[in-house]
Amino acid sequence: MSETWKPVLSRSVVFRHDRVRGADLLVLPERVVVLQGNAGSIVRLCDGVRDVDAIVAELAERHPDAPLADEVPAFLGRLRKEGWLK
């Protein structure tokens, strides 16, 4: 994965917060993905402006002790492989 990649949701994917469930969701055609843990805070930063390093840096400010440098790029790579991020 290129570190200069600026992830953004694919056109067919909508990010929403479900107040009833108290969960962040990815709404796709004919499917809803419930994001677990802090996944929503990561996806929320995927605006097509920030690159992966900037996303990791912003999250590191909020969660200084978390192992973000490896986990966030891997997570974003999985979403990209699914076709949810471009």
Coordinates of C-alpha atoms in Angstrom, one line a residue:
M1 CA 0.0 0.0 0.0
S2 CA 1.4 3.4 -1.0
E3 CA 1.9 5.7 2.0
T4 CA 0.8 8.6 -0.3
W5 CA -2.6 6.9 -0.8
K6 CA -5.4 9.2 0.3
P7 CA -8.3 6.9 1.2
V8 CA -11.8 7.9 0.5
L9 CA -15.1 5.9 0.6
S10 CA -16.1 4.4 -2.7
R11 CA -19.1 6.0 -4.4
S12 CA -21.4 3.1 -3.5
V13 CA -20.5 3.3 0.3
V14 CA -22.1 5.6 2.8
F15 CA -20.7 6.1 6.3
R16 CA -23.5 6.6 9.0
H17 CA -23.8 6.5 12.7
D18 CA -26.8 4.5 13.9
R19 CA -28.0 6.1 17.1
V20 CA -30.2 3.1 18.0
R21 CA -27.4 0.6 17.8
G22 CA -24.8 3.1 19.0
A23 CA -22.6 2.0 16.2
D24 CA -20.9 3.3 13.1
L25 CA -22.0 1.6 9.8
L26 CA -20.9 1.3 6.3
V27 CA -24.0 1.2 4.2
L28 CA -23.5 -0.6 0.9
P29 CA -25.9 -1.7 -1.8
E30 CA -27.9 -4.6 -0.3
R31 CA -25.6 -4.8 2.7
V32 CA -24.7 -3.0 6.0
V33 CA -21.4 -3.4 7.8
V34 CA -21.3 -2.7 11.5
L35 CA -17.9 -1.2 12.4
Q36 CA -16.5 -2.5 15.7
G37 CA -14.4 -0.6 18.3
N38 CA -12.6 2.4 16.9
A39 CA -13.0 1.5 13.3
G40 CA -15.5 4.3 12.8
S41 CA -13.0 6.9 14.0
I42 CA -10.5 5.6 11.4
V43 CA -13.1 5.6 8.5
R44 CA -14.3 9.1 9.5
L45 CA -10.8 10.4 8.6
C46 CA -10.8 8.8 5.1
D47 CA -11.8 12.0 3.3
G48 CA -9.5 11.8 0.3
V49 CA -7.4 14.7 1.6
R50 CA -5.4 12.9 4.3
D51 CA -2.9 10.3 3.3
V52 CA -2.4 7.2 5.5
D53 CA 0.5 8.8 7.4
A54 CA -1.7 11.8 8.3
I55 CA -4.5 9.5 9.4
V56 CA -2.1 7.6 11.7
A57 CA -0.6 10.8 13.0
E58 CA -4.1 12.3 13.9
L59 CA -5.1 9.1 15.6
A60 CA -1.8 8.9 17.5
E61 CA -2.6 12.3 19.1
R62 CA -5.8 10.9 20.4
H63 CA -4.5 7.5 21.4
P64 CA -0.7 7.9 22.1
D65 CA -0.2 4.3 23.4
A66 CA -2.0 2.4 20.7
P67 CA -0.1 0.4 18.1
L68 CA -1.4 2.5 15.2
A69 CA 1.5 2.5 12.7
D70 CA 0.9 -1.2 11.8
E71 CA -2.8 -1.7 12.6
V72 CA -4.3 1.3 10.8
P73 CA -2.6 0.8 7.4
A74 CA -3.6 -3.0 7.6
F75 CA -7.2 -2.1 8.4
L76 CA -7.4 0.4 5.6
G77 CA -5.8 -2.1 3.2
R78 CA -8.6 -4.6 4.1
L79 CA -11.3 -2.1 3.4
R80 CA -9.6 -1.2 0.1
K81 CA -9.4 -4.9 -0.8
E82 CA -13.2 -5.2 -0.2
G83 CA -13.7 -2.2 -2.5
W84 CA -15.1 0.0 0.2
L85 CA -12.2 2.5 -0.1
K86 CA -10.5 3.8 -3.1

